[in-house]
Amino acid sequence: MAVVATENFSGTAGTLLRGKTTTTGWKVWAASAAYQPTRDGTILNGTGGCSVASGLIPVLLSVNAGSADHYAQVRQTGLVNAGAESEKIVCAAVAAVDYQNFIALAPHYGNNHMRLLKYVAGTQTVVALIAGLSLAAGDVYRLERVGSTVKAFQNGVAIGAAEGYTIDDSVFAGATSVGLYLGKAPQNGAFDDFEAGVLGGGGGGGG
């Protein structure tokens, strides 16, 4: 396992993340959305964290990890909107091909569960609903992908099926980018400390 990039979202408030170089690793953030280029990076970059703008057009922000065996993680700094749409605010994403094709781990604060989602040609499928969790501000969500196996973690502890979940759609073959999926948020979502890395020999929840 090796970290290839981190992002602490420091900088001038109101700055778009699109085109910005990561805090470490010198990776450039790319954006993919339906309304490019004017709405594809609407994310507010401020000192000490980042917020998703209310009414945001859904966007996938990603960096190239350089390997198809990789992980993405992010720390949620505030629990906003506990309703049905909360899982659309900030999701860690792997196999991030574009805004219509990616795999994401989505927290749902209202019901204390997470959903492992895949988007293929813009169609969302719930791969797994991981229930019985206790979600809190400060939680670190992590998604790992090795081959066609995807595993989910909360605060370094594996959640869901211990062996992971098989996601073998051909669109994800060889995909090397990871990032954040920012959905259409009815309220602001706050997060910080994004990390991207590569895995060898299966990966794990530590680090």
PDB file of C-alpha atoms in Angstrom:
ATOM      1  CA  MET A   1       0.000   0.000   0.000  1.00  0.00           C
ATOM      2  CA  ALA A   2       1.275   3.450  -0.879  1.00  0.00           C
ATOM      3  CA  VAL A   3      -0.258   6.901  -0.669  1.00  0.00           C
ATOM      4  CA  VAL A   4      -0.053   8.696  -4.021  1.00  0.00           C
ATOM      5  CA  ALA A   5      -1.916  11.914  -3.221  1.00  0.00           C
ATOM      6  CA  THR A   6      -3.592  13.787  -0.381  1.00  0.00           C
ATOM      7  CA  GLU A   7      -5.794  16.879  -0.357  1.00  0.00           C
ATOM      8  CA  ASN A   8      -6.396  19.140   2.641  1.00  0.00           C
ATOM      9  CA  PHE A   9      -8.575  21.614   0.722  1.00  0.00           C
ATOM     10  CA  SER A  10      -6.648  24.633   1.942  1.00  0.00           C
ATOM     11  CA  GLY A  11      -6.723  27.781  -0.113  1.00  0.00           C
ATOM     12  CA  THR A  12      -8.964  30.696  -0.909  1.00  0.00           C
ATOM     13  CA  ALA A  13     -12.616  30.114  -0.144  1.00  0.00           C
ATOM     14  CA  GLY A  14     -14.694  29.857  -3.302  1.00  0.00           C
ATOM     15  CA  THR A  15     -11.912  28.359  -5.413  1.00  0.00           C
ATOM     16  CA  LEU A  16     -12.963  25.446  -7.593  1.00  0.00           C
ATOM     17  CA  LEU A  17     -11.153  22.153  -7.049  1.00  0.00           C
ATOM     18  CA  ARG A  18     -11.108  21.403 -10.778  1.00  0.00           C
ATOM     19  CA  GLY A  19      -7.589  21.943 -12.151  1.00  0.00           C
ATOM     20  CA  LYS A  20      -6.029  22.294  -8.701  1.00  0.00           C
ATOM     21  CA  THR A  21      -2.937  20.246  -7.851  1.00  0.00           C
ATOM     22  CA  THR A  22      -3.294  17.960  -4.829  1.00  0.00           C
ATOM     23  CA  THR A  23      -1.670  19.024  -1.562  1.00  0.00           C
ATOM     24  CA  THR A  24       0.809  16.139  -1.878  1.00  0.00           C
ATOM     25  CA  GLY A  25       1.570  13.909  -4.830  1.00  0.00           C
ATOM     26  CA  TRP A  26       1.276  16.562  -7.562  1.00  0.00           C
ATOM     27  CA  LYS A  27      -1.898  15.099  -9.026  1.00  0.00           C
ATOM     28  CA  VAL A  28      -4.260  17.382 -10.905  1.00  0.00           C
ATOM     29  CA  TRP A  29      -7.963  17.207 -10.072  1.00  0.00           C
ATOM     30  CA  ALA A  30     -10.143  16.466 -13.077  1.00  0.00           C
ATOM     31  CA  ALA A  31     -13.915  16.911 -13.186  1.00  0.00           C
ATOM     32  CA  SER A  32     -16.614  15.099 -15.111  1.00  0.00           C
ATOM     33  CA  ALA A  33     -20.256  16.183 -15.188  1.00  0.00           C
ATOM     34  CA  ALA A  34     -23.168  16.632 -17.520  1.00  0.00           C
ATOM     35  CA  TYR A  35     -22.730  20.400 -17.811  1.00  0.00           C
ATOM     36  CA  GLN A  36     -19.089  20.964 -18.670  1.00  0.00           C
ATOM     37  CA  PRO A  37     -17.190  23.158 -18.383  1.00  0.00           C
ATOM     38  CA  THR A  38     -19.247  25.754 -16.512  1.00  0.00           C
ATOM     39  CA  ARG A  39     -20.754  23.588 -13.760  1.00  0.00           C
ATOM     40  CA  ASP A  40     -18.335  20.682 -13.535  1.00  0.00           C
ATOM     41  CA  GLY A  41     -16.305  21.814 -10.561  1.00  0.00           C
ATOM     42  CA  THR A  42     -18.704  23.645  -8.293  1.00  0.00           C
ATOM     43  CA  ILE A  43     -17.010  22.839  -5.029  1.00  0.00           C
ATOM     44  CA  LEU A  44     -16.031  25.480  -2.486  1.00  0.00           C
ATOM     45  CA  ASN A  45     -12.387  25.268  -1.487  1.00  0.00           C
ATOM     46  CA  GLY A  46     -11.663  26.858   1.892  1.00  0.00           C
ATOM     47  CA  THR A  47      -9.086  26.704   4.669  1.00  0.00           C
ATOM     48  CA  GLY A  48      -9.472  23.640   6.857  1.00  0.00           C
ATOM     49  CA  GLY A  49     -12.015  21.780   4.783  1.00  0.00           C
ATOM     50  CA  CYS A  50     -14.344  21.797   1.838  1.00  0.00           C
ATOM     51  CA  SER A  51     -18.052  22.211   1.279  1.00  0.00           C
ATOM     52  CA  VAL A  52     -20.439  21.146  -1.425  1.00  0.00           C
ATOM     53  CA  ALA A  53     -22.605  23.979  -2.676  1.00  0.00           C
ATOM     54  CA  SER A  54     -26.352  23.642  -2.275  1.00  0.00           C
ATOM     55  CA  GLY A  55     -28.076  22.741  -5.525  1.00  0.00           C
ATOM     56  CA  LEU A  56     -24.850  21.391  -7.012  1.00  0.00           C
ATOM     57  CA  ILE A  57     -25.073  19.647 -10.347  1.00  0.00           C
ATOM     58  CA  PRO A  58     -23.679  16.127  -9.652  1.00  0.00           C
ATOM     59  CA  VAL A  59     -19.978  15.926 -10.456  1.00  0.00           C
ATOM     60  CA  LEU A  60     -17.211  13.348 -10.222  1.00  0.00           C
ATOM     61  CA  LEU A  61     -13.857  14.815  -9.177  1.00  0.00           C
ATOM     62  CA  SER A  62     -10.888  12.493  -9.596  1.00  0.00           C
ATOM     63  CA  VAL A  63      -7.123  12.052  -9.690  1.00  0.00           C
ATOM     64  CA  ASN A  64      -5.158   9.333 -11.443  1.00  0.00           C
ATOM     65  CA  ALA A  65      -3.763   6.903  -8.858  1.00  0.00           C
ATOM     66  CA  GLY A  66      -1.692   5.146 -11.526  1.00  0.00           C
ATOM     67  CA  SER A  67      -2.935   1.641 -10.739  1.00  0.00           C
ATOM     68  CA  ALA A  68      -6.194  -0.261 -11.154  1.00  0.00           C
ATOM     69  CA  ASP A  69      -5.657  -1.616  -7.615  1.00  0.00           C
ATOM     70  CA  HIS A  70      -6.312   1.457  -5.538  1.00  0.00           C
ATOM     71  CA  TYR A  71      -8.247   3.153  -2.750  1.00  0.00           C
ATOM     72  CA  ALA A  72      -9.941   6.439  -1.950  1.00  0.00           C
ATOM     73  CA  GLN A  73     -10.859   7.830   1.440  1.00  0.00           C
ATOM     74  CA  VAL A  74     -12.329  11.019   2.851  1.00  0.00           C
ATOM     75  CA  ARG A  75     -13.205  12.327   6.316  1.00  0.00           C
ATOM     76  CA  GLN A  76     -16.702  13.690   6.862  1.00  0.00           C
ATOM     77  CA  THR A  77     -16.468  16.741   9.104  1.00  0.00           C
ATOM     78  CA  GLY A  78     -20.147  17.516   9.521  1.00  0.00           C
ATOM     79  CA  LEU A  79     -23.365  15.515   9.457  1.00  0.00           C
ATOM     80  CA  VAL A  80     -25.795  17.561   7.438  1.00  0.00           C
ATOM     81  CA  ASN A  81     -29.140  16.528   6.023  1.00  0.00           C
ATOM     82  CA  ALA A  82     -30.112  13.251   7.655  1.00  0.00           C
ATOM     83  CA  GLY A  83     -32.867  12.704   5.111  1.00  0.00           C
ATOM     84  CA  ALA A  84     -33.179  10.478   2.096  1.00  0.00           C
ATOM     85  CA  GLU A  85     -30.792  12.499  -0.046  1.00  0.00           C
ATOM     86  CA  SER A  86     -27.860  12.561   2.391  1.00  0.00           C
ATOM     87  CA  GLU A  87     -25.969   9.813   0.587  1.00  0.00           C
ATOM     88  CA  LYS A  88     -25.709  12.026  -2.477  1.00  0.00           C
ATOM     89  CA  ILE A  89     -23.578  14.695  -0.820  1.00  0.00           C
ATOM     90  CA  VAL A  90     -20.062  13.262  -0.632  1.00  0.00           C
ATOM     91  CA  CYS A  91     -19.007   9.760  -1.627  1.00  0.00           C
ATOM     92  CA  ALA A  92     -15.529   8.250  -1.902  1.00  0.00           C
ATOM     93  CA  ALA A  93     -15.182   6.807  -5.413  1.00  0.00           C
ATOM     94  CA  VAL A  94     -12.940   4.237  -7.105  1.00  0.00           C
ATOM     95  CA  ALA A  95     -12.715   3.023 -10.711  1.00  0.00           C
ATOM     96  CA  ALA A  96     -13.670   6.589 -11.571  1.00  0.00           C
ATOM     97  CA  VAL A  97     -14.037   6.510 -15.346  1.00  0.00           C
ATOM     98  CA  ASP A  98     -16.375   9.503 -15.632  1.00  0.00           C
ATOM     99  CA  TYR A  99     -19.515  10.892 -13.991  1.00  0.00           C
ATOM    100  CA  GLN A 100     -21.599   8.095 -15.527  1.00  0.00           C
ATOM    101  CA  ASN A 101     -19.263   5.210 -14.678  1.00  0.00           C
ATOM    102  CA  PHE A 102     -17.757   4.791 -11.210  1.00  0.00           C
ATOM    103  CA  ILE A 103     -18.035   2.893  -7.914  1.00  0.00           C
ATOM    104  CA  ALA A 104     -18.829   4.783  -4.694  1.00  0.00           C
ATOM    105  CA  LEU A 105     -19.286   4.332  -0.961  1.00  0.00           C
ATOM    106  CA  ALA A 106     -22.178   6.506   0.187  1.00  0.00           C
ATOM    107  CA  PRO A 107     -23.013   7.202   3.861  1.00  0.00           C
ATOM    108  CA  HIS A 108     -26.682   7.652   4.769  1.00  0.00           C
ATOM    109  CA  TYR A 109     -26.851   9.468   8.085  1.00  0.00           C
ATOM    110  CA  GLY A 110     -30.587   9.263   8.567  1.00  0.00           C
ATOM    111  CA  ASN A 111     -30.582   5.457   8.715  1.00  0.00           C
ATOM    112  CA  ASN A 112     -26.993   4.843   9.896  1.00  0.00           C
ATOM    113  CA  HIS A 113     -26.107   2.731   6.917  1.00  0.00           C
ATOM    114  CA  MET A 114     -23.852   2.899   3.901  1.00  0.00           C
ATOM    115  CA  ARG A 115     -24.540   1.904   0.365  1.00  0.00           C
ATOM    116  CA  LEU A 116     -21.983   0.524  -2.036  1.00  0.00           C
ATOM    117  CA  LEU A 117     -23.061   1.889  -5.391  1.00  0.00           C
ATOM    118  CA  LYS A 118     -22.011   1.408  -8.963  1.00  0.00           C
ATOM    119  CA  TYR A 119     -22.900   3.668 -11.833  1.00  0.00           C
ATOM    120  CA  VAL A 120     -22.707   2.137 -15.303  1.00  0.00           C
ATOM    121  CA  ALA A 121     -23.750   4.288 -18.261  1.00  0.00           C
ATOM    122  CA  GLY A 122     -25.427   6.596 -15.771  1.00  0.00           C
ATOM    123  CA  THR A 123     -27.575   3.897 -14.162  1.00  0.00           C
ATOM    124  CA  GLN A 124     -27.189   3.487 -10.405  1.00  0.00           C
ATOM    125  CA  THR A 125     -27.164  -0.010  -8.878  1.00  0.00           C
ATOM    126  CA  VAL A 126     -26.998  -0.688  -5.150  1.00  0.00           C
ATOM    127  CA  VAL A 127     -24.386  -3.441  -4.844  1.00  0.00           C
ATOM    128  CA  ALA A 128     -24.784  -3.669  -1.061  1.00  0.00           C
ATOM    129  CA  LEU A 129     -26.608  -1.922   1.751  1.00  0.00           C
ATOM    130  CA  ILE A 130     -24.419  -2.063   4.871  1.00  0.00           C
ATOM    131  CA  ALA A 131     -26.720  -1.551   7.849  1.00  0.00           C
ATOM    132  CA  GLY A 132     -26.339  -1.349  11.638  1.00  0.00           C
ATOM    133  CA  LEU A 133     -23.586   1.270  11.630  1.00  0.00           C
ATOM    134  CA  SER A 134     -23.098   4.287  13.857  1.00  0.00           C
ATOM    135  CA  LEU A 135     -22.149   7.246  11.679  1.00  0.00           C
ATOM    136  CA  ALA A 136     -20.672  10.361  13.251  1.00  0.00           C
ATOM    137  CA  ALA A 137     -18.887  13.550  12.291  1.00  0.00           C
ATOM    138  CA  GLY A 138     -15.175  12.837  11.904  1.00  0.00           C
ATOM    139  CA  ASP A 139     -15.662   9.375  10.400  1.00  0.00           C
ATOM    140  CA  VAL A 140     -13.229   8.339   7.692  1.00  0.00           C
ATOM    141  CA  TYR A 141     -14.804   6.449   4.802  1.00  0.00           C
ATOM    142  CA  ARG A 142     -12.573   4.310   2.639  1.00  0.00           C
ATOM    143  CA  LEU A 143     -13.184   2.265  -0.485  1.00  0.00           C
ATOM    144  CA  GLU A 144     -10.647  -0.213  -1.851  1.00  0.00           C
ATOM    145  CA  ARG A 145     -10.542  -1.981  -5.196  1.00  0.00           C
ATOM    146  CA  VAL A 146      -8.260  -4.863  -6.114  1.00  0.00           C
ATOM    147  CA  GLY A 147      -9.077  -6.553  -9.401  1.00  0.00           C
ATOM    148  CA  SER A 148     -12.855  -6.879  -9.402  1.00  0.00           C
ATOM    149  CA  THR A 149     -13.133  -6.999  -5.586  1.00  0.00           C
ATOM    150  CA  VAL A 150     -14.266  -3.905  -3.725  1.00  0.00           C
ATOM    151  CA  LYS A 151     -14.129  -3.513   0.070  1.00  0.00           C
ATOM    152  CA  ALA A 152     -15.556  -0.823   2.342  1.00  0.00           C
ATOM    153  CA  PHE A 153     -14.128   0.588   5.590  1.00  0.00           C
ATOM    154  CA  GLN A 154     -15.254   2.957   8.319  1.00  0.00           C
ATOM    155  CA  ASN A 155     -12.480   4.380  10.494  1.00  0.00           C
ATOM    156  CA  GLY A 156     -10.109   1.640   9.344  1.00  0.00           C
ATOM    157  CA  VAL A 157     -12.513  -1.202  10.184  1.00  0.00           C
ATOM    158  CA  ALA A 158     -13.949  -3.380   7.426  1.00  0.00           C
ATOM    159  CA  ILE A 159     -17.711  -3.140   7.062  1.00  0.00           C
ATOM    160  CA  GLY A 160     -20.054  -5.306   5.075  1.00  0.00           C
ATOM    161  CA  ALA A 161     -18.921  -8.629   3.622  1.00  0.00           C
ATOM    162  CA  ALA A 162     -15.450  -9.560   4.877  1.00  0.00           C
ATOM    163  CA  GLU A 163     -14.497 -10.921   1.471  1.00  0.00           C
ATOM    164  CA  GLY A 164     -15.690  -7.765  -0.245  1.00  0.00           C
ATOM    165  CA  TYR A 165     -18.009  -7.475  -3.222  1.00  0.00           C
ATOM    166  CA  THR A 166     -17.422  -8.445  -6.831  1.00  0.00           C
ATOM    167  CA  ILE A 167     -17.959  -5.645  -9.342  1.00  0.00           C
ATOM    168  CA  ASP A 168     -16.724  -6.842 -12.714  1.00  0.00           C
ATOM    169  CA  ASP A 169     -18.443  -4.629 -15.270  1.00  0.00           C
ATOM    170  CA  SER A 170     -16.185  -4.275 -18.291  1.00  0.00           C
ATOM    171  CA  VAL A 171     -16.270  -0.458 -18.168  1.00  0.00           C
ATOM    172  CA  PHE A 172     -14.171  -0.551 -14.989  1.00  0.00           C
ATOM    173  CA  ALA A 173     -11.411  -2.798 -16.381  1.00  0.00           C
ATOM    174  CA  GLY A 174      -8.089  -1.013 -16.069  1.00  0.00           C
ATOM    175  CA  ALA A 175      -9.607   2.153 -14.565  1.00  0.00           C
ATOM    176  CA  THR A 176      -6.959   3.933 -12.471  1.00  0.00           C
ATOM    177  CA  SER A 177      -8.650   7.094 -11.194  1.00  0.00           C
ATOM    178  CA  VAL A 178     -10.171   7.664  -7.747  1.00  0.00           C
ATOM    179  CA  GLY A 179     -11.890  10.600  -6.159  1.00  0.00           C
ATOM    180  CA  LEU A 180     -15.121  12.067  -4.843  1.00  0.00           C
ATOM    181  CA  TYR A 181     -18.650  11.939  -6.160  1.00  0.00           C
ATOM    182  CA  LEU A 182     -20.529  15.073  -5.171  1.00  0.00           C
ATOM    183  CA  GLY A 183     -24.240  14.690  -5.636  1.00  0.00           C
ATOM    184  CA  LYS A 184     -27.001  17.263  -5.849  1.00  0.00           C
ATOM    185  CA  ALA A 185     -26.991  18.420  -2.249  1.00  0.00           C
ATOM    186  CA  PRO A 186     -30.041  20.145  -0.797  1.00  0.00           C
ATOM    187  CA  GLN A 187     -27.796  21.310   2.036  1.00  0.00           C
ATOM    188  CA  ASN A 188     -24.054  21.867   2.270  1.00  0.00           C
ATOM    189  CA  GLY A 189     -21.876  18.840   2.947  1.00  0.00           C
ATOM    190  CA  ALA A 190     -18.564  19.333   4.728  1.00  0.00           C
ATOM    191  CA  PHE A 191     -15.518  17.091   4.401  1.00  0.00           C
ATOM    192  CA  ASP A 192     -11.723  17.101   4.585  1.00  0.00           C
ATOM    193  CA  ASP A 193      -8.535  15.029   4.305  1.00  0.00           C
ATOM    194  CA  PHE A 194      -8.966  13.173   1.030  1.00  0.00           C
ATOM    195  CA  GLU A 195      -6.399  10.459   0.344  1.00  0.00           C
ATOM    196  CA  ALA A 196      -5.712   8.337  -2.727  1.00  0.00           C
ATOM    197  CA  GLY A 197      -3.347   5.392  -2.950  1.00  0.00           C
ATOM    198  CA  VAL A 198      -2.408   2.151  -4.602  1.00  0.00           C
ATOM    199  CA  LEU A 199      -2.691  -1.357  -3.194  1.00  0.00           C
ATOM    200  CA  GLY A 200      -0.634  -4.495  -3.599  1.00  0.00           C
ATOM    201  CA  GLY A 201      -1.563  -8.029  -2.619  1.00  0.00           C
ATOM    202  CA  GLY A 202      -5.124  -7.264  -1.606  1.00  0.00           C
ATOM    203  CA  GLY A 203      -4.982  -4.126   0.548  1.00  0.00           C
ATOM    204  CA  GLY A 204      -6.369  -3.509   3.990  1.00  0.00           C
ATOM    205  CA  GLY A 205      -8.092  -0.955   6.136  1.00  0.00           C
ATOM    206  CA  GLY A 206      -5.057   0.501   7.878  1.00  0.00           C
ATOM    207  CA  GLY A 207      -3.056   3.540   6.968  1.00  0.00           C
TER     208      GLY A 207
END
